[in-house]
PDB file of C-alpha atoms in Angstrom:
ATOM      1  CA  MET A 129       0.069   0.076  -0.345  1.00  0.00           C
ATOM      2  CA  GLY A 130       3.204   2.282   0.359  1.00  0.00           C
ATOM      3  CA  LEU A 131       3.592   2.225  -3.182  1.00  0.00           C
ATOM      4  CA  VAL A 132      -0.088   3.139  -3.806  1.00  0.00           C
ATOM      5  CA  ALA A 133       0.084   6.127  -1.338  1.00  0.00           C
ATOM      6  CA  THR A 134       3.386   7.336  -3.529  1.00  0.00           C
ATOM      7  CA  ALA A 135       1.615   7.197  -6.678  1.00  0.00           C
ATOM      8  CA  ALA A 136      -1.210   9.116  -5.253  1.00  0.00           C
ATOM      9  CA  VAL A 137       1.002  11.983  -4.379  1.00  0.00           C
ATOM     10  CA  VAL A 138       2.861  12.107  -7.563  1.00  0.00           C
ATOM     11  CA  ALA A 139       0.106  11.613  -9.827  1.00  0.00           C
ATOM     12  CA  GLY A 140      -1.526  14.387 -11.782  1.00  0.00           C
ATOM     13  CA  CYS A 141      -3.864  13.292 -14.048  1.00  0.00           C
ATOM     14  CA  GLY A 142      -1.496  10.913 -15.440  1.00  0.00           C
ATOM     15  CA  GLY A 143      -1.830   7.017 -15.718  1.00  0.00           C
ATOM     16  CA  GLY A 144      -4.000   4.665 -18.051  1.00  0.00           C
ATOM     17  CA  MET A 145      -7.045   3.115 -16.903  1.00  0.00           C
ATOM     18  CA  PRO A 146      -6.110  -0.785 -17.252  1.00  0.00           C
ATOM     19  CA  LEU A 147      -8.744  -3.359 -16.882  1.00  0.00           C
ATOM     20  CA  MET A 148      -6.817  -5.771 -14.335  1.00  0.00           C
ATOM     21  CA  HIS A 149      -9.341  -8.518 -14.639  1.00  0.00           C
ATOM     22  CA  PRO A 150      -9.347 -12.020 -16.526  1.00  0.00           C
ATOM     23  CA  ALA A 151     -11.632 -13.291 -18.914  1.00  0.00           C
ATOM     24  CA  HIS A 152     -13.218 -15.316 -16.516  1.00  0.00           C
ATOM     25  CA  PRO A 153     -16.231 -13.498 -14.425  1.00  0.00           C
ATOM     26  CA  LEU A 154     -16.760 -13.860 -10.805  1.00  0.00           C
ATOM     27  CA  VAL A 155     -19.251 -16.482  -9.543  1.00  0.00           C
ATOM     28  CA  PRO A 156     -22.535 -15.025  -8.264  1.00  0.00           C
ATOM     29  CA  ASP A 157     -22.160 -13.016  -4.964  1.00  0.00           C
ATOM     30  CA  GLN A 158     -18.499 -12.972  -5.222  1.00  0.00           C
ATOM     31  CA  VAL A 159     -16.359  -9.811  -4.770  1.00  0.00           C
ATOM     32  CA  SER A 160     -12.942  -8.648  -5.662  1.00  0.00           C
ATOM     33  CA  MET A 161     -10.884  -5.887  -4.397  1.00  0.00           C
ATOM     34  CA  GLY A 162      -7.585  -4.726  -5.482  1.00  0.00           C
ATOM     35  CA  ALA A 163      -4.929  -1.956  -5.266  1.00  0.00           C
ATOM     36  CA  GLY A 164      -1.751  -1.337  -7.249  1.00  0.00           C
ATOM     37  CA  VAL A 165      -0.288   1.352  -9.721  1.00  0.00           C
ATOM     38  CA  SER A 166      -0.452   1.915 -13.493  1.00  0.00           C
ATOM     39  CA  HIS A 167       1.900   3.781 -15.814  1.00  0.00           C
ATOM     40  CA  THR A 168       1.178   5.716 -19.212  1.00  0.00           C
ATOM     41  CA  LEU A 169       4.012   6.506 -21.713  1.00  0.00           C
ATOM     42  CA  ALA A 170       2.726   8.516 -24.299  1.00  0.00           C
ATOM     43  CA  LEU A 171       5.084   8.816 -27.416  1.00  0.00           C
ATOM     44  CA  GLY A 172       5.500  10.132 -30.897  1.00  0.00           C
ATOM     45  CA  GLU A 173       3.532  13.529 -31.562  1.00  0.00           C
ATOM     46  CA  ALA A 174       1.954  13.723 -28.094  1.00  0.00           C
ATOM     47  CA  ASP A 175       5.528  13.529 -26.058  1.00  0.00           C
ATOM     48  CA  GLU A 176       7.033  16.232 -28.761  1.00  0.00           C
ATOM     49  CA  GLN A 177       4.203  18.731 -27.735  1.00  0.00           C
ATOM     50  CA  ILE A 178       4.599  18.232 -24.125  1.00  0.00           C
ATOM     51  CA  GLN A 179       8.114  18.572 -24.207  1.00  0.00           C
ATOM     52  CA  ALA A 180       7.820  21.736 -26.811  1.00  0.00           C
ATOM     53  CA  ALA A 181       5.337  23.165 -24.182  1.00  0.00           C
ATOM     54  CA  ARG A 182       7.906  22.835 -21.407  1.00  0.00           C
ATOM     55  CA  ARG A 183      10.582  24.590 -23.120  1.00  0.00           C
ATOM     56  CA  ALA A 184       8.108  27.350 -24.049  1.00  0.00           C
ATOM     57  CA  ALA A 185       7.026  27.857 -20.328  1.00  0.00           C
ATOM     58  CA  GLU A 186      10.298  28.365 -19.222  1.00  0.00           C
ATOM     59  CA  PRO A 187      11.768  30.789 -17.685  1.00  0.00           C
ATOM     60  CA  ALA A 188       9.219  33.173 -17.889  1.00  0.00           C
ATOM     61  CA  GLY A 189       6.122  30.851 -18.438  1.00  0.00           C
ATOM     62  CA  THR A 190       3.356  31.954 -20.472  1.00  0.00           C
ATOM     63  CA  SER A 191       4.069  35.776 -20.575  1.00  0.00           C
ATOM     64  CA  GLN A 192       6.581  35.264 -23.596  1.00  0.00           C
ATOM     65  CA  GLY A 193       3.875  35.889 -26.302  1.00  0.00           C
ATOM     66  CA  PRO A 194       0.972  34.402 -28.065  1.00  0.00           C
ATOM     67  CA  ASP A 195       3.471  31.804 -29.709  1.00  0.00           C
ATOM     68  CA  ALA A 196       5.130  30.595 -26.691  1.00  0.00           C
ATOM     69  CA  LYS A 197       1.313  30.369 -25.454  1.00  0.00           C
ATOM     70  CA  THR A 198      -0.160  28.599 -28.373  1.00  0.00           C
ATOM     71  CA  ARG A 199       2.851  25.905 -27.754  1.00  0.00           C
ATOM     72  CA  VAL A 200       2.072  25.674 -23.916  1.00  0.00           C
ATOM     73  CA  LEU A 201      -1.702  25.138 -24.668  1.00  0.00           C
ATOM     74  CA  THR A 202      -1.064  22.863 -27.464  1.00  0.00           C
ATOM     75  CA  GLY A 203       1.292  20.623 -25.125  1.00  0.00           C
ATOM     76  CA  ALA A 204      -1.520  21.003 -22.422  1.00  0.00           C
ATOM     77  CA  LEU A 205      -3.884  19.417 -24.776  1.00  0.00           C
ATOM     78  CA  ALA A 206      -1.691  16.630 -25.712  1.00  0.00           C
ATOM     79  CA  TYR A 207      -1.131  15.730 -21.859  1.00  0.00           C
ATOM     80  CA  ALA A 208      -4.947  15.930 -20.840  1.00  0.00           C
ATOM     81  CA  SER A 209      -5.597  13.780 -24.030  1.00  0.00           C
ATOM     82  CA  SER A 210      -2.831  11.108 -23.520  1.00  0.00           C
ATOM     83  CA  ALA A 211      -2.544  11.049 -19.551  1.00  0.00           C
ATOM     84  CA  PRO A 212       1.294  10.258 -19.294  1.00  0.00           C
ATOM     85  CA  GLY A 213       2.490   9.213 -15.560  1.00  0.00           C
ATOM     86  CA  LEU A 214       2.069   7.076 -12.783  1.00  0.00           C
ATOM     87  CA  ALA A 215      -0.916   6.666 -11.120  1.00  0.00           C
ATOM     88  CA  PRO A 216      -2.506   4.625  -8.203  1.00  0.00           C
ATOM     89  CA  TRP A 217      -5.038   2.154  -9.286  1.00  0.00           C
ATOM     90  CA  VAL A 218      -7.868   0.758  -6.901  1.00  0.00           C
ATOM     91  CA  GLY A 219     -10.789  -1.627  -8.192  1.00  0.00           C
ATOM     92  CA  ALA A 220     -13.289  -3.713  -7.142  1.00  0.00           C
ATOM     93  CA  ARG A 221     -15.648  -6.228  -9.139  1.00  0.00           C
ATOM     94  CA  ALA A 222     -19.105  -8.278  -8.040  1.00  0.00           C
ATOM     95  CA  GLY A 223     -20.419 -11.461  -9.688  1.00  0.00           C
ATOM     96  CA  LEU A 224     -23.783 -10.755 -11.130  1.00  0.00           C
ATOM     97  CA  GLY A 225     -24.593 -14.287 -12.170  1.00  0.00           C
ATOM     98  CA  TRP A 226     -25.608 -15.414 -15.987  1.00  0.00           C
ATOM     99  CA  ASP A 227     -21.912 -15.617 -16.425  1.00  0.00           C
ATOM    100  CA  SER A 228     -21.730 -11.676 -15.984  1.00  0.00           C
ATOM    101  CA  ASP A 229     -20.154  -9.208 -13.296  1.00  0.00           C
ATOM    102  CA  ALA A 230     -19.536  -5.689 -12.861  1.00  0.00           C
ATOM    103  CA  GLY A 231     -16.689  -3.358 -11.405  1.00  0.00           C
ATOM    104  CA  VAL A 232     -15.682   0.120 -10.397  1.00  0.00           C
ATOM    105  CA  THR A 233     -12.313   1.397 -10.768  1.00  0.00           C
ATOM    106  CA  TYR A 234     -10.200   4.671 -10.038  1.00  0.00           C
ATOM    107  CA  SER A 235      -7.112   5.769 -11.578  1.00  0.00           C
ATOM    108  CA  GLY A 236      -5.364   8.883 -11.419  1.00  0.00           C
ATOM    109  CA  ARG A 237      -8.207  11.560 -12.024  1.00  0.00           C
ATOM    110  CA  SER A 238     -10.443   8.970 -13.620  1.00  0.00           C
ATOM    111  CA  ALA A 239     -13.357   6.851 -12.182  1.00  0.00           C
ATOM    112  CA  ARG A 240     -14.760   4.046 -14.279  1.00  0.00           C
ATOM    113  CA  VAL A 241     -17.928   1.720 -14.132  1.00  0.00           C
ATOM    114  CA  ASP A 242     -17.916  -1.403 -16.607  1.00  0.00           C
ATOM    115  CA  ALA A 243     -19.935  -4.466 -16.926  1.00  0.00           C
ATOM    116  CA  ARG A 244     -19.409  -7.362 -19.096  1.00  0.00           C
ATOM    117  CA  HIS A 245     -20.735 -11.055 -20.109  1.00  0.00           C
ATOM    118  CA  ALA A 246     -18.598 -14.133 -20.903  1.00  0.00           C
ATOM    119  CA  PHE A 247     -18.932 -16.925 -22.419  1.00  0.00           C
ATOM    120  CA  VAL A 248     -17.337 -19.720 -20.470  1.00  0.00           C
ATOM    121  CA  ASP A 249     -16.145 -23.488 -20.212  1.00  0.00           C
ATOM    122  CA  GLU A 250     -14.152 -24.885 -17.889  1.00  0.00           C
ATOM    123  CA  SER A 251     -10.751 -23.348 -18.864  1.00  0.00           C
ATOM    124  CA  LEU A 252     -11.452 -21.063 -21.704  1.00  0.00           C
ATOM    125  CA  ALA A 253     -13.636 -17.800 -21.803  1.00  0.00           C
ATOM    126  CA  LEU A 254     -14.510 -15.177 -24.048  1.00  0.00           C
ATOM    127  CA  SER A 255     -15.388 -11.662 -22.574  1.00  0.00           C
ATOM    128  CA  VAL A 256     -17.290  -8.769 -24.210  1.00  0.00           C
ATOM    129  CA  GLY A 257     -17.627  -5.752 -21.907  1.00  0.00           C
ATOM    130  CA  ALA A 258     -18.501  -1.907 -22.140  1.00  0.00           C
ATOM    131  CA  GLY A 259     -17.078   0.980 -19.831  1.00  0.00           C
ATOM    132  CA  ALA A 260     -17.860   4.493 -18.881  1.00  0.00           C
ATOM    133  CA  ARG A 261     -15.870   6.627 -17.202  1.00  0.00           C
ATOM    134  CA  GLY A 262     -15.291  10.618 -15.915  1.00  0.00           C
ATOM    135  CA  LEU A 263     -12.423  12.714 -15.643  1.00  0.00           C
ATOM    136  CA  LEU A 264     -12.401  14.511 -12.052  1.00  0.00           C
ATOM    137  CA  SER A 265     -11.767  17.844 -11.811  1.00  0.00           C
ATOM    138  CA  ARG A 266      -9.519  18.794  -9.099  1.00  0.00           C
ATOM    139  CA  PRO A 267      -9.966  22.746  -8.593  1.00  0.00           C
ATOM    140  CA  GLY A 268      -7.438  24.599  -6.238  1.00  0.00           C
ATOM    141  CA  SER A 269      -4.365  22.509  -7.384  1.00  0.00           C
ATOM    142  CA  ASP A 270      -1.270  24.614  -7.288  1.00  0.00           C
ATOM    143  CA  GLY A 271      -0.113  24.747 -10.753  1.00  0.00           C
ATOM    144  CA  GLY A 272       3.000  26.809 -11.116  1.00  0.00           C
ATOM    145  CA  GLY A 273       5.570  24.019 -11.989  1.00  0.00           C
ATOM    146  CA  SER A 274       4.875  21.867  -8.944  1.00  0.00           C
ATOM    147  CA  ARG A 275       5.834  18.048  -9.426  1.00  0.00           C
ATOM    148  CA  ASN A 276       1.777  17.719  -9.755  1.00  0.00           C
ATOM    149  CA  GLU A 277       1.691  19.470 -13.144  1.00  0.00           C
ATOM    150  CA  PRO A 278       3.782  18.352 -16.327  1.00  0.00           C
ATOM    151  CA  ILE A 279       4.373  21.916 -17.818  1.00  0.00           C
ATOM    152  CA  SER A 280       5.731  24.983 -15.383  1.00  0.00           C
ATOM    153  CA  GLY A 281       3.109  27.614 -14.718  1.00  0.00           C
ATOM    154  CA  VAL A 282       0.153  25.475 -16.300  1.00  0.00           C
ATOM    155  CA  ASP A 283      -2.705  24.203 -13.973  1.00  0.00           C
ATOM    156  CA  THR A 284      -4.747  21.684 -15.451  1.00  0.00           C
ATOM    157  CA  GLY A 285      -7.063  20.851 -12.387  1.00  0.00           C
ATOM    158  CA  GLY A 286      -9.983  22.543 -13.973  1.00  0.00           C
ATOM    159  CA  LEU A 287     -10.234  20.101 -16.798  1.00  0.00           C
ATOM    160  CA  THR A 288     -12.773  17.440 -16.851  1.00  0.00           C
ATOM    161  CA  GLY A 289     -14.351  14.773 -19.192  1.00  0.00           C
ATOM    162  CA  PHE A 290     -16.027  11.425 -19.912  1.00  0.00           C
ATOM    163  CA  GLY A 291     -15.002   8.566 -21.807  1.00  0.00           C
ATOM    164  CA  PHE A 292     -16.259   5.136 -23.464  1.00  0.00           C
ATOM    165  CA  ASP A 293     -14.316   1.874 -23.866  1.00  0.00           C
ATOM    166  CA  VAL A 294     -15.245  -1.692 -25.283  1.00  0.00           C
ATOM    167  CA  PRO A 295     -12.815  -4.376 -24.462  1.00  0.00           C
ATOM    168  CA  LEU A 296     -13.037  -8.081 -25.822  1.00  0.00           C
ATOM    169  CA  ILE A 297     -10.679 -10.274 -24.235  1.00  0.00           C
ATOM    170  CA  VAL A 298     -10.025 -14.008 -24.215  1.00  0.00           C
ATOM    171  CA  GLY A 299      -8.507 -16.285 -21.239  1.00  0.00           C
ATOM    172  CA  TYR A 300      -7.160 -19.277 -19.916  1.00  0.00           C
ATOM    173  CA  ARG A 301      -7.870 -20.375 -16.261  1.00  0.00           C
ATOM    174  CA  SER A 302      -5.856 -23.261 -14.402  1.00  0.00           C
ATOM    175  CA  ALA A 303      -7.581 -25.658 -11.902  1.00  0.00           C
ATOM    176  CA  ALA A 304      -8.169 -23.784  -8.570  1.00  0.00           C
ATOM    177  CA  ASP A 305      -7.786 -20.275  -9.970  1.00  0.00           C
ATOM    178  CA  LEU A 306      -3.779 -20.602  -9.526  1.00  0.00           C
ATOM    179  CA  LEU A 307      -3.049 -19.238 -12.939  1.00  0.00           C
ATOM    180  CA  GLN A 308      -5.035 -16.984 -15.303  1.00  0.00           C
ATOM    181  CA  ALA A 309      -3.761 -15.711 -18.383  1.00  0.00           C
ATOM    182  CA  TYR A 310      -5.756 -13.306 -20.722  1.00  0.00           C
ATOM    183  CA  GLY A 311      -5.252 -11.193 -23.760  1.00  0.00           C
ATOM    184  CA  GLY A 312      -7.517  -8.853 -26.240  1.00  0.00           C
ATOM    185  CA  LEU A 313      -8.398  -5.396 -27.713  1.00  0.00           C
ATOM    186  CA  ARG A 314      -9.756  -2.485 -26.589  1.00  0.00           C
ATOM    187  CA  GLY A 315     -11.634   0.658 -28.343  1.00  0.00           C
ATOM    188  CA  ASP A 316     -11.446   3.874 -26.690  1.00  0.00           C
ATOM    189  CA  PHE A 317     -13.273   7.115 -26.937  1.00  0.00           C
ATOM    190  CA  GLU A 318     -12.596  10.114 -24.765  1.00  0.00           C
ATOM    191  CA  ARG A 319     -13.341  13.794 -24.525  1.00  0.00           C
ATOM    192  CA  VAL A 320     -11.719  16.515 -22.023  1.00  0.00           C
ATOM    193  CA  PHE A 321     -12.722  19.910 -21.806  1.00  0.00           C
ATOM    194  CA  GLY A 322     -12.802  22.951 -19.147  1.00  0.00           C
ATOM    195  CA  ASP A 323     -10.340  25.757 -18.328  1.00  0.00           C
ATOM    196  CA  VAL A 324      -6.579  25.879 -18.334  1.00  0.00           C
ATOM    197  CA  ARG A 325      -5.108  28.169 -15.862  1.00  0.00           C
ATOM    198  CA  LEU A 326      -1.738  30.148 -16.993  1.00  0.00           C
ATOM    199  CA  ARG A 327       0.126  31.520 -14.229  1.00  0.00           C
ATOM    200  CA  ASN A 328       2.817  34.349 -14.858  1.00  0.00           C
ATOM    201  CA  ALA A 329       5.184  35.988 -12.791  1.00  0.00           C
ATOM    202  CA  ASP A 330       3.067  38.809 -12.189  1.00  0.00           C
ATOM    203  CA  PRO A 331      -0.296  37.436 -10.736  1.00  0.00           C
ATOM    204  CA  SER A 332      -2.448  40.160 -12.378  1.00  0.00           C
ATOM    205  CA  LEU A 333      -1.731  38.695 -15.649  1.00  0.00           C
ATOM    206  CA  ASP A 334      -2.850  35.068 -14.606  1.00  0.00           C
ATOM    207  CA  GLU A 335      -5.538  33.844 -17.245  1.00  0.00           C
ATOM    208  CA  SER A 336      -7.980  31.044 -17.835  1.00  0.00           C
ATOM    209  CA  VAL A 337      -8.117  29.636 -21.237  1.00  0.00           C
ATOM    210  CA  GLU A 338     -11.005  27.386 -22.317  1.00  0.00           C
ATOM    211  CA  VAL A 339      -9.928  24.141 -24.024  1.00  0.00           C
ATOM    212  CA  SER A 340     -11.379  21.206 -25.503  1.00  0.00           C
ATOM    213  CA  VAL A 341      -9.944  18.029 -26.817  1.00  0.00           C
ATOM    214  CA  SER A 342     -11.284  14.567 -27.721  1.00  0.00           C
ATOM    215  CA  ARG A 343      -9.589  11.345 -28.627  1.00  0.00           C
ATOM    216  CA  VAL A 344      -9.901   8.291 -30.265  1.00  0.00           C
ATOM    217  CA  GLY A 345      -7.952   4.862 -29.775  1.00  0.00           C
ATOM    218  CA  GLY A 346      -7.563   1.338 -29.753  1.00  0.00           C
ATOM    219  CA  SER A 347      -4.789  -0.910 -27.900  1.00  0.00           C
ATOM    220  CA  ALA A 348      -3.988  -4.620 -27.457  1.00  0.00           C
ATOM    221  CA  LEU A 349      -3.306  -5.874 -23.894  1.00  0.00           C
ATOM    222  CA  VAL A 350      -1.950  -9.244 -22.151  1.00  0.00           C
ATOM    223  CA  GLY A 351      -2.572  -9.919 -18.542  1.00  0.00           C
ATOM    224  CA  LEU A 352      -1.510 -12.469 -16.025  1.00  0.00           C
ATOM    225  CA  VAL A 353      -3.278 -13.642 -12.614  1.00  0.00           C
ATOM    226  CA  VAL A 354      -0.787 -15.716 -10.299  1.00  0.00           C
ATOM    227  CA  GLY A 355      -1.505 -16.543  -6.759  1.00  0.00           C
ATOM    228  CA  VAL A 356      -3.107 -18.699  -4.133  1.00  0.00           C
ATOM    229  CA  PRO A 357      -6.636 -18.007  -2.549  1.00  0.00           C
ATOM    230  CA  PRO A 358      -7.458 -15.458  -1.267  1.00  0.00           C
ATOM    231  CA  PHE A 359      -4.732 -13.353  -2.875  1.00  0.00           C
ATOM    232  CA  TRP A 360      -3.590 -12.772  -6.423  1.00  0.00           C
ATOM    233  CA  ILE A 361      -0.925 -10.894  -8.349  1.00  0.00           C
ATOM    234  CA  VAL A 362      -2.183  -9.381 -11.631  1.00  0.00           C
ATOM    235  CA  LEU A 363       0.103  -7.960 -14.251  1.00  0.00           C
ATOM    236  CA  GLU A 364      -1.223  -6.149 -17.272  1.00  0.00           C
ATOM    237  CA  GLY A 365       0.327  -4.633 -20.031  1.00  0.00           C
ATOM    238  CA  SER A 366      -1.043  -2.657 -23.283  1.00  0.00           C
ATOM    239  CA  VAL A 367       0.443  -1.303 -26.554  1.00  0.00           C
ATOM    240  CA  GLY A 368      -1.967   1.138 -28.456  1.00  0.00           C
ATOM    241  CA  VAL A 369      -2.267   4.285 -30.690  1.00  0.00           C
ATOM    242  CA  ILE A 370      -4.321   7.350 -30.017  1.00  0.00           C
ATOM    243  CA  HIS A 371      -5.611  10.408 -31.968  1.00  0.00           C
ATOM    244  CA  GLY A 372      -6.671  13.421 -30.332  1.00  0.00           C
ATOM    245  CA  ARG A 373      -7.707  16.841 -31.904  1.00  0.00           C
ATOM    246  CA  GLY A 374      -8.176  19.790 -29.698  1.00  0.00           C
ATOM    247  CA  SER A 375      -8.932  23.529 -29.776  1.00  0.00           C
ATOM    248  CA  PHE A 376      -8.491  26.781 -27.759  1.00  0.00           C
ATOM    249  CA  GLU A 377      -8.358  30.449 -28.099  1.00  0.00           C
ATOM    250  CA  VAL A 378      -5.262  32.715 -27.764  1.00  0.00           C
ATOM    251  CA  ARG A 379      -5.728  36.337 -27.225  1.00  0.00           C
ATOM    252  CA  GLU A 380      -3.502  38.412 -29.606  1.00  0.00           C
ATOM    253  CA  GLN A 381      -1.644  41.603 -28.031  1.00  0.00           C
ATOM    254  CA  THR A 382      -3.837  43.630 -30.033  1.00  0.00           C
ATOM    255  CA  GLY A 383      -6.796  42.607 -27.920  1.00  0.00           C
ATOM    256  CA  SER A 384      -8.211  40.119 -30.707  1.00  0.00           C
ATOM    257  CA  THR A 385      -8.805  36.198 -30.142  1.00  0.00           C
ATOM    258  CA  GLU A 386      -7.649  33.627 -32.408  1.00  0.00           C
ATOM    259  CA  ARG A 387      -8.994  30.089 -32.262  1.00  0.00           C
ATOM    260  CA  VAL A 388      -6.173  27.416 -32.621  1.00  0.00           C
ATOM    261  CA  SER A 389      -6.518  23.824 -33.520  1.00  0.00           C
ATOM    262  CA  SER A 390      -4.236  21.103 -32.645  1.00  0.00           C
ATOM    263  CA  ARG A 391      -3.889  17.314 -33.419  1.00  0.00           C
ATOM    264  CA  PHE A 392      -1.829  14.421 -32.602  1.00  0.00           C
ATOM    265  CA  THR A 393      -1.306  10.772 -33.284  1.00  0.00           C
ATOM    266  CA  ALA A 394       0.990   8.935 -30.684  1.00  0.00           C
ATOM    267  CA  PRO A 395       1.594   5.237 -29.619  1.00  0.00           C
ATOM    268  CA  THR A 396       0.991   4.432 -26.132  1.00  0.00           C
ATOM    269  CA  VAL A 397       2.571   1.917 -23.560  1.00  0.00           C
ATOM    270  CA  SER A 398       0.794   0.964 -20.400  1.00  0.00           C
ATOM    271  CA  PRO A 399       2.232  -1.541 -17.712  1.00  0.00           C
ATOM    272  CA  ALA A 400       0.065  -2.056 -14.249  1.00  0.00           C
ATOM    273  CA  GLY A 401       0.607  -4.185 -11.279  1.00  0.00           C
ATOM    274  CA  ALA A 402      -2.177  -4.736  -8.292  1.00  0.00           C
ATOM    275  CA  LEU A 403      -2.570  -6.911  -5.386  1.00  0.00           C
ATOM    276  CA  VAL A 404      -6.103  -8.326  -5.558  1.00  0.00           C
ATOM    277  CA  THR A 405      -8.299 -10.439  -2.998  1.00  0.00           C
ATOM    278  CA  ARG A 406     -11.604 -12.476  -3.584  1.00  0.00           C
ATOM    279  CA  PHE A 407     -14.226 -13.157  -1.140  1.00  0.00           C
TER     280      PHE A 407
END
């Protein structure tokens, strides 16, 4: 649990939303609970835009003019949509009967609920599910270059949003549930919107910029569950590609505003691990 607490301290809105459950559903009235950590690496254009934003934000932050502000906001959109970083993972599931179960998960700043049905025989299963999640705003975060913010002087705590995903996984289960292995595919959509606060050396120049970004993506995942009742270790990893598109307004020195659009396509890598119990 110490590692989970550490992740909670360092995580912003980073971290993916791993499934962390095998293909076989829980039996009726059975409950599982677990805690661990997840991590997301966003590569390609998303990482390039985030790094460009960090360079533009230092040392004078967003007071360097509209071009620097555009780079900063473009990076903030890429960060909000790709969610790179370390995050805690906490989840619980309950068996519903009829080879179905449902769960609730928290990771980073996102909460997810899902349900799925499985086609099961003694050792093999095919699971089809659907999940919905919300991005929780974090008003009052300090911004200003703290370790909780990816870009100096930029506070993304006011962002919120929602998303949907559809996982399809197949899996194998050994006798007595000592070992389970699973893998599959997952489609994903997410929309993030709200205010990004830009902090300057002169607090009177601080401003909030309304932004919005949507992303679609797909990933392939594999997982392994190993243990002896009532405790299991779950390890999961996924690789995928996301495409994001966003927009924001930049105020020119003349006082007029310009609507700026940005987009990126980026591969992602997301490992995760947790300790789970069932009862």
